[in-house]
Tab-separated table of N, CA and C in Angstrom:
chain	number	residue	atom	x	y	z
A	1	TYR	N	-2.837	3.147	35.688
A	1	TYR	CA	-3.557	2.043	35.076
A	1	TYR	C	-4.226	2.485	33.776
A	2	GLN	N	-4.877	3.646	33.808
A	2	GLN	CA	-5.602	4.150	32.643
A	2	GLN	C	-4.654	4.377	31.457
A	3	ALA	N	-3.486	4.941	31.713
A	3	ALA	CA	-2.527	5.203	30.632
A	3	ALA	C	-2.062	3.896	30.000
A	4	GLY	N	-1.813	2.892	30.816
A	4	GLY	CA	-1.393	1.591	30.301
A	4	GLY	C	-2.476	0.949	29.448
A	5	PHE	N	-3.713	1.104	29.874
A	5	PHE	CA	-4.836	0.561	29.112
A	5	PHE	C	-4.956	1.274	27.766
A	6	GLN	N	-4.818	2.589	27.766
A	6	GLN	CA	-4.898	3.358	26.517
A	6	GLN	C	-3.773	2.971	25.561
A	7	ASP	N	-2.575	2.784	26.110
A	7	ASP	CA	-1.441	2.357	25.275
A	7	ASP	C	-1.709	0.986	24.653
A	8	ALA	N	-2.217	0.070	25.465
A	8	ALA	CA	-2.508	-1.277	24.968
A	8	ALA	C	-3.591	-1.237	23.895
A	9	THR	N	-4.589	-0.402	24.082
A	9	THR	CA	-5.669	-0.266	23.101
A	9	THR	C	-5.125	0.305	21.794
A	10	ARG	N	-4.275	1.326	21.885
A	10	ARG	CA	-3.668	1.920	20.681
A	10	ARG	C	-2.801	0.904	19.946
A	11	MET	N	-2.029	0.127	20.695
A	11	MET	CA	-1.171	-0.882	20.068
A	11	MET	C	-2.019	-1.933	19.363
A	12	LYS	N	-3.110	-2.358	19.995
A	12	LYS	CA	-3.993	-3.354	19.389
A	12	LYS	C	-4.613	-2.796	18.112
A	13	GLU	N	-5.077	-1.549	18.154
A	13	GLU	CA	-5.671	-0.929	16.971
A	13	GLU	C	-4.623	-0.762	15.866
A	14	SER	N	-3.404	-0.442	16.251
A	14	SER	CA	-2.324	-0.300	15.281
A	14	SER	C	-2.082	-1.608	14.544
A	15	ARG	N	-2.031	-2.703	15.285
A	15	ARG	CA	-1.828	-4.021	14.653
A	15	ARG	C	-3.005	-4.392	13.757
A	16	SER	N	-4.200	-4.045	14.187
A	16	SER	CA	-5.381	-4.320	13.397
A	16	SER	C	-5.325	-3.558	12.064
A	17	LYS	N	-4.962	-2.273	12.119
A	17	LYS	CA	-4.832	-1.473	10.895
A	17	LYS	C	-3.742	-2.047	9.993
A	18	TYR	N	-2.659	-2.501	10.614
A	18	TYR	CA	-1.561	-3.093	9.838
A	18	TYR	C	-2.052	-4.324	9.073
A	19	HIS	N	-2.781	-5.203	9.744
A	19	HIS	CA	-3.266	-6.424	9.091
A	19	HIS	C	-4.302	-6.110	8.008
A	20	GLU	N	-5.148	-5.105	8.250
A	20	GLU	CA	-6.078	-4.656	7.211
A	20	GLU	C	-5.296	-4.183	5.986
A	21	ALA	N	-4.255	-3.417	6.235
A	21	ALA	CA	-3.434	-2.876	5.147
A	21	ALA	C	-2.776	-3.992	4.350
A	22	GLU	N	-2.299	-5.013	5.041
A	22	GLU	CA	-1.684	-6.145	4.346
A	22	GLU	C	-2.685	-6.807	3.406
A	23	ARG	N	-3.910	-7.013	3.897
A	23	ARG	CA	-4.944	-7.625	3.050
A	23	ARG	C	-5.263	-6.741	1.846
A	24	LEU	N	-5.370	-5.441	2.068
A	24	LEU	CA	-5.646	-4.516	0.963
A	24	LEU	C	-4.508	-4.531	-0.059
A	25	ALA	N	-3.280	-4.574	0.418
A	25	ALA	CA	-2.125	-4.612	-0.489
A	25	ALA	C	-2.157	-5.879	-1.337
A	26	GLN	N	-2.517	-6.996	-0.724
A	26	GLN	CA	-2.599	-8.253	-1.475
A	26	GLN	C	-3.687	-8.208	-2.539
A	27	LEU	N	-4.713	-7.395	-2.306
A	27	LEU	CA	-5.797	-7.251	-3.274
A	27	LEU	C	-5.478	-6.205	-4.347
A	28	GLY	N	-4.312	-5.577	-4.234
A	28	GLY	CA	-3.925	-4.567	-5.208
A	28	GLY	C	-4.511	-3.197	-4.927
A	29	ARG	N	-5.074	-2.995	-3.765
A	29	ARG	CA	-5.671	-1.709	-3.387
A	29	ARG	C	-4.624	-0.884	-2.646
A	30	THR	N	-3.635	-0.453	-3.411
A	30	THR	CA	-2.424	0.154	-2.870
A	30	THR	C	-2.684	1.429	-2.079
A	31	GLU	N	-3.460	2.345	-2.620
A	31	GLU	CA	-3.693	3.614	-1.919
A	31	GLU	C	-4.372	3.398	-0.571
A	32	GLU	N	-5.365	2.521	-0.552
A	32	GLU	CA	-6.042	2.216	0.711
A	32	GLU	C	-5.074	1.566	1.696
A	33	ALA	N	-4.247	0.678	1.188
A	33	ALA	CA	-3.262	0.008	2.042
A	33	ALA	C	-2.284	1.023	2.620
A	34	LEU	N	-1.799	1.937	1.786
A	34	LEU	CA	-0.868	2.956	2.278
A	34	LEU	C	-1.503	3.798	3.381
A	35	ASN	N	-2.774	4.139	3.227
A	35	ASN	CA	-3.465	4.918	4.264
A	35	ASN	C	-3.573	4.139	5.570
A	36	ARG	N	-3.868	2.842	5.479
A	36	ARG	CA	-3.984	2.024	6.698
A	36	ARG	C	-2.607	1.847	7.356
A	37	PHE	N	-1.566	1.639	6.543
A	37	PHE	CA	-0.214	1.526	7.115
A	37	PHE	C	0.151	2.815	7.845
A	38	ALA	N	-0.179	3.952	7.239
A	38	ALA	CA	0.133	5.239	7.865
A	38	ALA	C	-0.617	5.384	9.194
A	39	ARG	N	-1.863	4.975	9.206
A	39	ARG	CA	-2.636	5.048	10.452
A	39	ARG	C	-2.049	4.138	11.525
A	40	ALA	N	-1.620	2.954	11.130
A	40	ALA	CA	-0.994	2.027	12.084
A	40	ALA	C	0.270	2.652	12.672
A	41	ALA	N	1.049	3.324	11.838
A	41	ALA	CA	2.280	3.966	12.315
A	41	ALA	C	1.960	5.138	13.243
A	42	GLU	N	0.894	5.872	12.952
A	42	GLU	CA	0.483	6.981	13.825
A	42	GLU	C	0.073	6.472	15.200
A	43	LEU	N	-0.666	5.385	15.214
A	43	LEU	CA	-1.159	4.845	16.479
A	43	LEU	C	-0.033	4.316	17.362
A	44	ASP	N	0.986	3.731	16.741
A	44	ASP	CA	2.115	3.186	17.503
A	44	ASP	C	3.407	3.482	16.752
A	45	PRO	N	4.018	4.629	17.034
A	45	PRO	CA	5.244	5.017	16.329
A	45	PRO	C	6.423	4.056	16.520
A	46	THR	N	6.345	3.181	17.517
A	46	THR	CA	7.438	2.229	17.731
A	46	THR	C	7.290	0.980	16.874
A	47	TYR	N	6.151	0.834	16.225
A	47	TYR	CA	5.849	-0.340	15.398
A	47	TYR	C	6.459	-0.123	14.014
A	48	GLN	N	7.546	-0.830	13.728
A	48	GLN	CA	8.324	-0.600	12.506
A	48	GLN	C	7.705	-1.188	11.239
A	49	GLU	N	6.959	-2.251	11.354
A	49	GLU	CA	6.427	-2.931	10.171
A	49	GLU	C	5.602	-2.034	9.254
A	50	PRO	N	4.723	-1.169	9.799
A	50	PRO	CA	3.969	-0.297	8.884
A	50	PRO	C	4.875	0.624	8.064
A	51	LEU	N	5.914	1.160	8.697
A	51	LEU	CA	6.829	2.044	7.980
A	51	LEU	C	7.586	1.286	6.890
A	52	GLU	N	8.008	0.071	7.208
A	52	GLU	CA	8.697	-0.749	6.211
A	52	GLU	C	7.761	-1.094	5.060
A	53	SER	N	6.500	-1.355	5.371
A	53	SER	CA	5.524	-1.688	4.336
A	53	SER	C	5.214	-0.484	3.453
A	54	ILE	N	5.168	0.697	4.047
A	54	ILE	CA	4.965	1.915	3.254
A	54	ILE	C	6.111	2.072	2.268
A	55	SER	N	7.328	1.877	2.736
A	55	SER	CA	8.499	1.983	1.850
A	55	SER	C	8.430	0.955	0.726
A	56	ARG	N	8.106	-0.284	1.080
A	56	ARG	CA	8.036	-1.362	0.083
A	56	ARG	C	6.966	-1.073	-0.965
A	57	LEU	N	5.769	-0.711	-0.508
A	57	LEU	CA	4.673	-0.449	-1.447
A	57	LEU	C	4.970	0.754	-2.342
A	58	THR	N	5.579	1.774	-1.771
A	58	THR	CA	5.919	2.961	-2.547
A	58	THR	C	6.935	2.606	-3.628
A	59	GLU	N	7.941	1.813	-3.275
A	59	GLU	CA	8.936	1.378	-4.257
A	59	GLU	C	8.287	0.547	-5.361
A	60	GLU	N	7.390	-0.357	-4.984
A	60	GLU	CA	6.701	-1.192	-5.980
A	60	GLU	C	5.834	-0.336	-6.897
A	61	GLN	N	5.165	0.642	-6.319
A	61	GLN	CA	4.303	1.535	-7.095
A	61	GLN	C	5.138	2.341	-8.098
A	62	GLN	N	6.281	2.848	-7.658
A	62	GLN	CA	7.158	3.616	-8.547
A	62	GLN	C	7.722	2.738	-9.648
A	63	ALA	N	8.063	1.498	-9.324
A	63	ALA	CA	8.580	0.574	-10.334
A	63	ALA	C	7.520	0.280	-11.392
A	64	ARG	N	6.276	0.094	-10.956
A	64	ARG	CA	5.178	-0.120	-11.919
A	64	ARG	C	5.007	1.075	-12.835
A	65	MET	N	5.086	2.269	-12.275
A	65	MET	CA	4.936	3.486	-13.075
A	65	MET	C	6.067	3.605	-14.095
A	66	ARG	N	7.291	3.287	-13.674
A	66	ARG	CA	8.426	3.327	-14.613
A	66	ARG	C	8.238	2.302	-15.722
A	67	ALA	N	7.766	1.118	-15.367
A	67	ALA	CA	7.556	0.065	-16.359
A	67	ALA	C	6.477	0.473	-17.358
A	68	GLU	N	5.419	1.099	-16.863
A	68	GLU	CA	4.347	1.546	-17.757
A	68	GLU	C	4.843	2.621	-18.718
A	69	ARG	N	5.666	3.524	-18.214
A	69	ARG	CA	6.214	4.580	-19.076
A	69	ARG	C	7.128	4.008	-20.133
A	70	SER	N	7.864	2.955	-19.779
A	70	SER	CA	8.801	2.383	-20.746
A	70	SER	C	8.078	1.622	-21.852
A	71	LYS	N	6.811	1.281	-21.644
A	71	LYS	CA	6.031	0.562	-22.660
A	71	LYS	C	5.416	1.514	-23.686
A	72	GLN	N	5.417	2.789	-23.382
A	72	GLN	CA	4.819	3.755	-24.301
A	72	GLN	C	5.704	3.884	-25.541
A	73	PRO	N	5.075	3.980	-26.710
A	73	PRO	CA	5.859	4.095	-27.929
A	73	PRO	C	6.640	5.402	-27.986
A	74	ILE	N	7.774	5.322	-28.628
A	74	ILE	CA	8.620	6.497	-28.806
A	74	ILE	C	8.403	7.004	-30.226
A	75	THR	N	8.205	8.286	-30.356
A	75	THR	CA	8.017	8.898	-31.676
A	75	THR	C	9.273	9.680	-32.012
A	76	LEU	N	9.872	9.340	-33.121
A	76	LEU	CA	11.066	10.045	-33.562
A	76	LEU	C	10.684	10.980	-34.713
A	77	LYS	N	11.219	12.186	-34.648
A	77	LYS	CA	10.958	13.143	-35.714
A	77	LYS	C	12.288	13.514	-36.347
A	78	PHE	N	12.330	13.394	-37.656
A	78	PHE	CA	13.545	13.746	-38.393
A	78	PHE	C	13.251	14.960	-39.246
A	79	LYS	N	14.256	15.798	-39.390
A	79	LYS	CA	14.123	16.989	-40.242
A	79	LYS	C	14.708	16.710	-41.596
């Protein structure tokens, strides 16, 4: 009985962390969201949504970084 209760508590906490992370991601607080998604995945390794969200946010973050780099001016030097 005790093990089942602990599992249920961990699963509930995992979902709670996941929903917190979703709200943080919507607010643009990416690093905090990634940490909460990671915690949700740690609490319940069978819960796929946090892992998918980590992948999605990481891809979006990398795309933003690439876009920012492409906006930087290019300096050409001729001899």
